[in-house]
Amino acid sequence: MAVTMDTYAPFDAGAGANSMEATWRSFMSQFPSGVLRGRNNDMQCYADSTGMQVKVKTGECWVRGHWGQITSEKTLAIASAHASLTRIDRCVARADFSNNRVEVDILTGIAGSGTFVGLTQNTSIWEIPLAIITVPATDTSIDASQVQDQRLYTGDRLARGVVGMVKQATSNSGVNAETMMESVTFGAESGRYYEVSFESNHDTSNPTFRFRYATGTSVTTSGTLIRDSNVEGSGASRLFKMTGIFVAPTTDTYTIGVSAQGSGLNVTSSAATQRLFLVKDIGLL
């Protein structure tokens, strides 16, 4: 004999016809939140030096079971800059369950903190990131270079390719204590896998290279370890390659860096042999 489930929806009649907000959110929240790719201008946040403001282009998003659409560009005010300290603000899309709406807003950061405020994701409000905005001290107008994209896209389980790259002919000489050499900052989605790789020439005996990460816009040698590699061998100049996998524990902005230490380690490169640090989104596995 069939036994009816406790909750089900949507149907035209019966208990399953009562598909109010809470029921809808319960089953549709299983679909990942984010911007809907390919809808108009993908809700891109940008600035154009027209004052203390940013703008969000047309597009659609899916936030914890709620759909939102921007059909005409929105302008969001940025709070006045601090007199002596840099501040990092954040542009978000938000589903407000208490006020029954989906909106875009600016989360004003704390001047001098070096990072931005976190997202609110609870039973009253659910936010997803669109961009971060750097506001230098005494600034009076936001330009394009001050806005960094943080959008995450929903309905996209496949690999998204390169999300951060540094390729340059930079060298670090005489490295002894662990030293950060390169880093990339990007928006990561909870549960997605990211491949981290680094290659460069070096010369020293038995150096150590490490991948580390931290939330926010910087990482230090105290950041969480992804992988380390002790290179055994003589001090002859040679090419070193290292790869690791990072799984985002929560949806946020992360910075991943590569560090090295050795005994007078020289990590070298030239115009012909540029060192490469790469982070690739390889999908939900």
mmCIF file of C-alpha atoms in Angstrom:
data_model
loop_
_atom_site.group_PDB
_atom_site.id
_atom_site.type_symbol
_atom_site.label_atom_id
_atom_site.label_comp_id
_atom_site.label_asym_id
_atom_site.label_seq_id
_atom_site.Cartn_x
_atom_site.Cartn_y
_atom_site.Cartn_z
ATOM 1 C CA MET A 1 0.000 0.000 0.000
ATOM 2 C CA ALA A 2 1.313 3.433 -0.924
ATOM 3 C CA VAL A 3 2.129 5.829 1.914
ATOM 4 C CA THR A 4 1.919 9.579 1.286
ATOM 5 C CA MET A 5 5.011 11.657 1.972
ATOM 6 C CA ASP A 6 4.876 14.363 4.609
ATOM 7 C CA THR A 7 5.438 17.300 2.240
ATOM 8 C CA TYR A 8 5.168 17.513 -1.546
ATOM 9 C CA ALA A 9 4.482 20.113 -4.241
ATOM 10 C CA PRO A 10 3.389 21.609 -6.572
ATOM 11 C CA PHE A 11 -0.013 20.201 -7.574
ATOM 12 C CA ASP A 12 -3.294 21.757 -8.709
ATOM 13 C CA ALA A 13 -5.306 20.363 -5.779
ATOM 14 C CA GLY A 14 -4.897 18.672 -2.408
ATOM 15 C CA ALA A 15 -2.156 19.189 0.170
ATOM 16 C CA GLY A 16 0.422 19.644 -2.582
ATOM 17 C CA ALA A 17 -1.380 22.736 -3.876
ATOM 18 C CA ASN A 18 -0.353 24.750 -0.844
ATOM 19 C CA SER A 19 3.017 25.757 -2.291
ATOM 20 C CA MET A 20 3.644 28.891 -0.283
ATOM 21 C CA GLU A 21 6.999 30.618 0.155
ATOM 22 C CA ALA A 22 8.431 28.262 2.796
ATOM 23 C CA THR A 23 7.599 25.107 0.824
ATOM 24 C CA TRP A 24 8.892 26.555 -2.420
ATOM 25 C CA ARG A 25 12.152 27.655 -0.785
ATOM 26 C CA SER A 26 12.587 24.247 0.840
ATOM 27 C CA PHE A 27 12.781 22.320 -2.415
ATOM 28 C CA MET A 28 14.116 24.989 -4.789
ATOM 29 C CA SER A 29 16.983 25.905 -2.438
ATOM 30 C CA GLN A 30 18.632 22.669 -3.542
ATOM 31 C CA PHE A 31 19.527 24.418 -6.790
ATOM 32 C CA PRO A 32 22.785 26.405 -6.338
ATOM 33 C CA SER A 33 22.399 30.158 -5.849
ATOM 34 C CA GLY A 34 24.082 32.506 -8.296
ATOM 35 C CA VAL A 35 23.761 34.647 -11.394
ATOM 36 C CA LEU A 36 21.982 33.003 -14.339
ATOM 37 C CA ARG A 37 24.549 32.826 -17.110
ATOM 38 C CA GLY A 38 23.687 34.377 -20.474
ATOM 39 C CA ARG A 39 20.725 36.470 -19.274
ATOM 40 C CA ASN A 40 21.209 39.972 -20.691
ATOM 41 C CA ASN A 41 24.397 41.379 -19.121
ATOM 42 C CA ASP A 42 24.815 38.797 -16.328
ATOM 43 C CA MET A 43 24.281 41.398 -13.569
ATOM 44 C CA GLN A 44 27.798 42.766 -13.977
ATOM 45 C CA CYS A 45 28.779 45.338 -11.340
ATOM 46 C CA TYR A 46 30.980 48.148 -12.674
ATOM 47 C CA ALA A 47 32.034 51.762 -12.119
ATOM 48 C CA ASP A 48 32.646 54.554 -14.622
ATOM 49 C CA SER A 49 34.166 57.455 -12.646
ATOM 50 C CA THR A 50 30.817 59.209 -12.237
ATOM 51 C CA GLY A 51 31.085 59.646 -8.482
ATOM 52 C CA MET A 52 30.840 57.537 -5.345
ATOM 53 C CA GLN A 53 28.683 54.861 -6.911
ATOM 54 C CA VAL A 54 28.677 51.581 -8.800
ATOM 55 C CA LYS A 55 26.155 50.226 -11.270
ATOM 56 C CA VAL A 56 24.683 46.772 -11.794
ATOM 57 C CA LYS A 57 23.780 45.793 -15.347
ATOM 58 C CA THR A 58 20.701 43.864 -16.445
ATOM 59 C CA GLY A 59 20.401 40.167 -15.762
ATOM 60 C CA GLU A 60 18.848 37.511 -13.568
ATOM 61 C CA CYS A 61 19.838 35.607 -10.439
ATOM 62 C CA TRP A 62 18.701 32.694 -8.322
ATOM 63 C CA VAL A 63 19.054 33.187 -4.561
ATOM 64 C CA ARG A 64 18.080 30.381 -2.175
ATOM 65 C CA GLY A 65 15.043 29.373 -4.186
ATOM 66 C CA HIS A 66 14.028 32.903 -5.236
ATOM 67 C CA TRP A 67 14.384 34.416 -8.718
ATOM 68 C CA GLY A 68 15.275 38.047 -9.332
ATOM 69 C CA GLN A 69 15.556 40.062 -12.539
ATOM 70 C CA ILE A 70 17.058 43.461 -13.370
ATOM 71 C CA THR A 71 15.522 44.892 -16.537
ATOM 72 C CA SER A 72 17.063 48.360 -16.214
ATOM 73 C CA GLU A 73 20.502 49.183 -14.824
ATOM 74 C CA LYS A 74 20.650 49.894 -11.072
ATOM 75 C CA THR A 75 22.882 52.499 -9.384
ATOM 76 C CA LEU A 76 24.148 51.899 -5.841
ATOM 77 C CA ALA A 77 25.720 54.606 -3.675
ATOM 78 C CA ILE A 78 29.118 54.056 -2.051
ATOM 79 C CA ALA A 79 29.653 55.572 1.406
ATOM 80 C CA SER A 80 32.127 58.446 1.763
ATOM 81 C CA ALA A 81 35.777 57.396 1.901
ATOM 82 C CA HIS A 82 37.696 57.353 5.176
ATOM 83 C CA ALA A 83 40.058 60.260 5.813
ATOM 84 C CA SER A 84 43.205 58.125 6.068
ATOM 85 C CA LEU A 85 42.404 54.417 5.600
ATOM 86 C CA THR A 86 41.411 52.230 2.657
ATOM 87 C CA ARG A 87 38.088 50.383 2.860
ATOM 88 C CA ILE A 88 36.795 47.381 0.885
ATOM 89 C CA ASP A 89 33.056 47.298 0.156
ATOM 90 C CA ARG A 90 31.025 44.475 -1.328
ATOM 91 C CA CYS A 91 28.178 44.439 -3.834
ATOM 92 C CA VAL A 92 25.658 41.635 -3.266
ATOM 93 C CA ALA A 93 22.341 40.291 -4.492
ATOM 94 C CA ARG A 94 20.028 39.432 -1.609
ATOM 95 C CA ALA A 95 16.863 37.462 -1.016
ATOM 96 C CA ASP A 96 15.081 39.094 1.933
ATOM 97 C CA PHE A 97 12.654 36.494 3.262
ATOM 98 C CA SER A 98 11.167 38.849 5.868
ATOM 99 C CA ASN A 99 10.356 41.666 3.422
ATOM 100 C CA ASN A 100 9.567 39.317 0.518
ATOM 101 C CA ARG A 101 11.890 40.737 -2.117
ATOM 102 C CA VAL A 102 15.135 40.219 -4.038
ATOM 103 C CA GLU A 103 17.454 43.228 -4.153
ATOM 104 C CA VAL A 104 21.003 44.443 -4.802
ATOM 105 C CA ASP A 105 22.927 46.312 -2.126
ATOM 106 C CA ILE A 106 26.341 47.490 -0.914
ATOM 107 C CA LEU A 107 27.906 46.056 2.244
ATOM 108 C CA THR A 108 30.173 48.793 3.562
ATOM 109 C CA GLY A 109 33.488 47.471 4.843
ATOM 110 C CA ILE A 110 35.561 48.469 7.859
ATOM 111 C CA ALA A 111 38.258 51.005 6.998
ATOM 112 C CA GLY A 112 41.775 49.716 7.598
ATOM 113 C CA SER A 113 40.725 46.076 8.064
ATOM 114 C CA GLY A 114 42.200 44.922 4.745
ATOM 115 C CA THR A 115 39.180 42.778 3.941
ATOM 116 C CA PHE A 116 35.435 42.975 3.350
ATOM 117 C CA VAL A 117 32.454 41.909 5.441
ATOM 118 C CA GLY A 118 31.123 38.390 5.063
ATOM 119 C CA LEU A 119 27.872 37.341 3.450
ATOM 120 C CA THR A 120 24.720 36.905 5.536
ATOM 121 C CA GLN A 121 23.126 33.525 4.831
ATOM 122 C CA ASN A 122 20.466 32.561 7.376
ATOM 123 C CA THR A 123 16.710 32.000 7.727
ATOM 124 C CA SER A 124 15.951 35.724 7.236
ATOM 125 C CA ILE A 125 18.404 36.813 4.539
ATOM 126 C CA TRP A 126 20.520 35.055 1.931
ATOM 127 C CA GLU A 127 23.214 36.981 0.060
ATOM 128 C CA ILE A 128 25.406 36.082 -2.919
ATOM 129 C CA PRO A 129 28.465 38.085 -4.066
ATOM 130 C CA LEU A 130 28.594 40.246 -7.184
ATOM 131 C CA ALA A 131 31.765 42.327 -6.713
ATOM 132 C CA ILE A 132 34.159 43.945 -4.263
ATOM 133 C CA ILE A 133 34.984 47.661 -4.444
ATOM 134 C CA THR A 134 38.227 49.149 -3.123
ATOM 135 C CA VAL A 135 37.731 52.639 -1.683
ATOM 136 C CA PRO A 136 41.053 54.427 -0.993
ATOM 137 C CA ALA A 137 41.312 57.140 1.662
ATOM 138 C CA THR A 138 39.796 60.511 0.610
ATOM 139 C CA ASP A 139 38.441 58.997 -2.635
ATOM 140 C CA THR A 140 35.670 60.972 -4.337
ATOM 141 C CA SER A 141 34.919 58.833 -7.392
ATOM 142 C CA ILE A 142 34.939 55.097 -8.171
ATOM 143 C CA ASP A 143 36.582 54.022 -11.430
ATOM 144 C CA ALA A 144 36.554 50.707 -13.297
ATOM 145 C CA SER A 145 39.850 49.487 -11.812
ATOM 146 C CA GLN A 146 38.430 49.614 -8.276
ATOM 147 C CA VAL A 147 35.738 46.984 -8.948
ATOM 148 C CA GLN A 148 36.636 43.280 -8.853
ATOM 149 C CA ASP A 149 34.156 40.728 -10.155
ATOM 150 C CA GLN A 150 32.931 38.144 -7.622
ATOM 151 C CA ARG A 151 29.964 36.665 -9.468
ATOM 152 C CA LEU A 152 29.188 32.972 -9.119
ATOM 153 C CA TYR A 153 26.952 31.329 -11.701
ATOM 154 C CA THR A 154 24.204 28.845 -10.944
ATOM 155 C CA GLY A 155 23.373 25.710 -12.908
ATOM 156 C CA ASP A 156 26.979 25.271 -13.961
ATOM 157 C CA ARG A 157 28.485 22.010 -12.688
ATOM 158 C CA LEU A 158 31.106 21.673 -15.421
ATOM 159 C CA ALA A 159 34.620 23.077 -15.330
ATOM 160 C CA ARG A 160 34.752 26.841 -15.793
ATOM 161 C CA GLY A 161 38.427 27.044 -16.702
ATOM 162 C CA VAL A 162 41.012 29.548 -15.520
ATOM 163 C CA VAL A 163 39.867 31.797 -12.655
ATOM 164 C CA GLY A 164 43.243 33.343 -11.841
ATOM 165 C CA MET A 165 46.697 33.524 -13.399
ATOM 166 C CA VAL A 166 50.033 35.242 -12.858
ATOM 167 C CA LYS A 167 52.633 34.890 -15.618
ATOM 168 C CA GLN A 168 55.660 37.110 -15.385
ATOM 169 C CA ALA A 169 59.454 37.301 -15.525
ATOM 170 C CA THR A 170 59.929 37.996 -11.810
ATOM 171 C CA SER A 171 62.663 36.534 -9.632
ATOM 172 C CA ASN A 172 63.124 36.015 -5.881
ATOM 173 C CA SER A 173 66.736 35.810 -4.771
ATOM 174 C CA GLY A 174 68.382 34.605 -1.566
ATOM 175 C CA VAL A 175 65.190 33.222 -0.015
ATOM 176 C CA ASN A 176 65.673 31.562 3.394
ATOM 177 C CA ALA A 177 62.502 31.957 5.494
ATOM 178 C CA GLU A 178 59.172 31.028 3.885
ATOM 179 C CA THR A 179 58.199 33.840 1.493
ATOM 180 C CA MET A 180 55.010 34.407 -0.529
ATOM 181 C CA MET A 181 55.893 34.805 -4.215
ATOM 182 C CA GLU A 182 52.651 34.918 -6.193
ATOM 183 C CA SER A 183 48.928 34.975 -5.398
ATOM 184 C CA VAL A 184 45.565 35.172 -7.146
ATOM 185 C CA THR A 185 42.176 36.240 -5.754
ATOM 186 C CA PHE A 186 38.896 34.851 -7.083
ATOM 187 C CA GLY A 187 35.302 34.050 -6.126
ATOM 188 C CA ALA A 188 34.890 30.376 -5.217
ATOM 189 C CA GLU A 189 31.731 28.344 -4.712
ATOM 190 C CA SER A 190 31.244 25.883 -1.882
ATOM 191 C CA GLY A 191 32.112 22.315 -2.856
ATOM 192 C CA ARG A 192 33.753 23.166 -6.195
ATOM 193 C CA TYR A 193 37.211 21.860 -7.000
ATOM 194 C CA TYR A 194 40.089 24.100 -8.093
ATOM 195 C CA GLU A 195 43.392 22.947 -9.554
ATOM 196 C CA VAL A 196 46.392 25.021 -8.455
ATOM 197 C CA SER A 197 49.678 24.818 -10.377
ATOM 198 C CA PHE A 198 53.032 26.582 -10.359
ATOM 199 C CA GLU A 199 56.141 26.268 -12.494
ATOM 200 C CA SER A 200 59.405 28.157 -12.440
ATOM 201 C CA ASN A 201 63.176 27.737 -12.602
ATOM 202 C CA HIS A 202 65.101 27.549 -9.312
ATOM 203 C CA ASP A 203 68.545 26.802 -8.014
ATOM 204 C CA THR A 204 69.286 25.561 -4.504
ATOM 205 C CA SER A 205 69.466 22.237 -2.704
ATOM 206 C CA ASN A 206 66.270 20.815 -1.185
ATOM 207 C CA PRO A 207 63.915 23.841 -1.214
ATOM 208 C CA THR A 208 60.265 23.654 -0.133
ATOM 209 C CA PHE A 209 57.331 25.105 -2.091
ATOM 210 C CA ARG A 210 53.841 25.474 -0.589
ATOM 211 C CA PHE A 211 50.327 26.355 -1.715
ATOM 212 C CA ARG A 212 48.327 28.260 0.928
ATOM 213 C CA TYR A 213 44.932 29.944 0.973
ATOM 214 C CA ALA A 214 42.892 32.430 2.993
ATOM 215 C CA THR A 215 39.518 34.107 2.593
ATOM 216 C CA GLY A 216 39.618 37.720 1.492
ATOM 217 C CA THR A 217 42.063 39.568 -0.706
ATOM 218 C CA SER A 218 45.406 38.434 0.726
ATOM 219 C CA VAL A 219 47.215 35.331 1.938
ATOM 220 C CA THR A 220 50.324 35.019 4.110
ATOM 221 C CA THR A 221 52.662 32.236 5.149
ATOM 222 C CA SER A 222 50.272 31.538 8.040
ATOM 223 C CA GLY A 223 47.428 30.782 5.606
ATOM 224 C CA THR A 224 45.846 27.322 5.466
ATOM 225 C CA LEU A 225 48.082 24.796 3.739
ATOM 226 C CA ILE A 226 46.840 23.130 0.549
ATOM 227 C CA ARG A 227 50.010 21.249 -0.319
ATOM 228 C CA ASP A 228 53.758 21.372 0.149
ATOM 229 C CA SER A 229 56.557 19.816 -1.834
ATOM 230 C CA ASN A 230 60.119 19.227 -0.689
ATOM 231 C CA VAL A 231 62.427 19.193 -3.695
ATOM 232 C CA GLU A 232 65.397 16.909 -3.264
ATOM 233 C CA GLY A 233 68.545 17.374 -5.257
ATOM 234 C CA SER A 234 71.558 19.525 -5.971
ATOM 235 C CA GLY A 235 71.652 23.261 -6.464
ATOM 236 C CA ALA A 236 71.725 23.080 -10.248
ATOM 237 C CA SER A 237 69.305 25.384 -12.089
ATOM 238 C CA ARG A 238 66.252 23.431 -13.211
ATOM 239 C CA LEU A 239 62.532 23.701 -13.900
ATOM 240 C CA PHE A 240 60.155 22.931 -11.025
ATOM 241 C CA LYS A 241 56.444 22.129 -11.432
ATOM 242 C CA MET A 242 53.869 21.564 -8.689
ATOM 243 C CA THR A 243 50.106 20.908 -8.731
ATOM 244 C CA GLY A 244 47.508 20.715 -5.957
ATOM 245 C CA ILE A 245 43.725 20.587 -5.480
ATOM 246 C CA PHE A 246 41.693 23.056 -3.426
ATOM 247 C CA VAL A 247 38.031 22.494 -2.444
ATOM 248 C CA ALA A 248 36.189 25.658 -1.383
ATOM 249 C CA PRO A 249 34.727 25.031 2.118
ATOM 250 C CA THR A 250 32.222 27.903 1.761
ATOM 251 C CA THR A 251 31.130 30.286 -0.984
ATOM 252 C CA ASP A 252 33.387 33.325 -0.631
ATOM 253 C CA THR A 253 36.348 35.192 -2.076
ATOM 254 C CA TYR A 254 39.654 33.361 -1.638
ATOM 255 C CA THR A 255 43.277 34.204 -2.228
ATOM 256 C CA ILE A 256 45.615 31.315 -3.045
ATOM 257 C CA GLY A 257 49.352 31.870 -2.964
ATOM 258 C CA VAL A 258 52.557 29.963 -3.625
ATOM 259 C CA SER A 259 55.425 30.329 -1.163
ATOM 260 C CA ALA A 260 58.969 29.001 -1.031
ATOM 261 C CA GLN A 261 61.830 28.650 1.382
ATOM 262 C CA GLY A 262 65.335 27.284 1.155
ATOM 263 C CA SER A 263 68.955 28.041 1.849
ATOM 264 C CA GLY A 264 69.628 31.091 -0.290
ATOM 265 C CA LEU A 265 66.968 29.906 -2.754
ATOM 266 C CA ASN A 266 66.791 31.688 -6.112
ATOM 267 C CA VAL A 267 63.456 31.333 -7.914
ATOM 268 C CA THR A 268 64.262 32.730 -11.321
ATOM 269 C CA SER A 269 62.556 33.552 -14.594
ATOM 270 C CA SER A 270 63.150 35.550 -17.742
ATOM 271 C CA ALA A 271 61.204 36.866 -20.696
ATOM 272 C CA ALA A 272 61.707 33.496 -22.377
ATOM 273 C CA THR A 273 60.992 31.349 -19.283
ATOM 274 C CA GLN A 274 58.314 33.220 -17.368
ATOM 275 C CA ARG A 275 57.124 31.621 -14.158
ATOM 276 C CA LEU A 276 53.459 30.654 -14.162
ATOM 277 C CA PHE A 277 50.972 30.445 -11.279
ATOM 278 C CA LEU A 278 47.536 29.217 -12.333
ATOM 279 C CA VAL A 279 44.187 28.429 -10.651
ATOM 280 C CA LYS A 280 41.539 26.546 -12.665
ATOM 281 C CA ASP A 281 37.943 25.712 -11.765
ATOM 282 C CA ILE A 282 37.584 21.992 -12.547
ATOM 283 C CA GLY A 283 33.949 21.667 -11.511
ATOM 284 C CA LEU A 284 31.728 19.817 -9.056
ATOM 285 C CA LEU A 285 33.088 16.289 -8.984
#
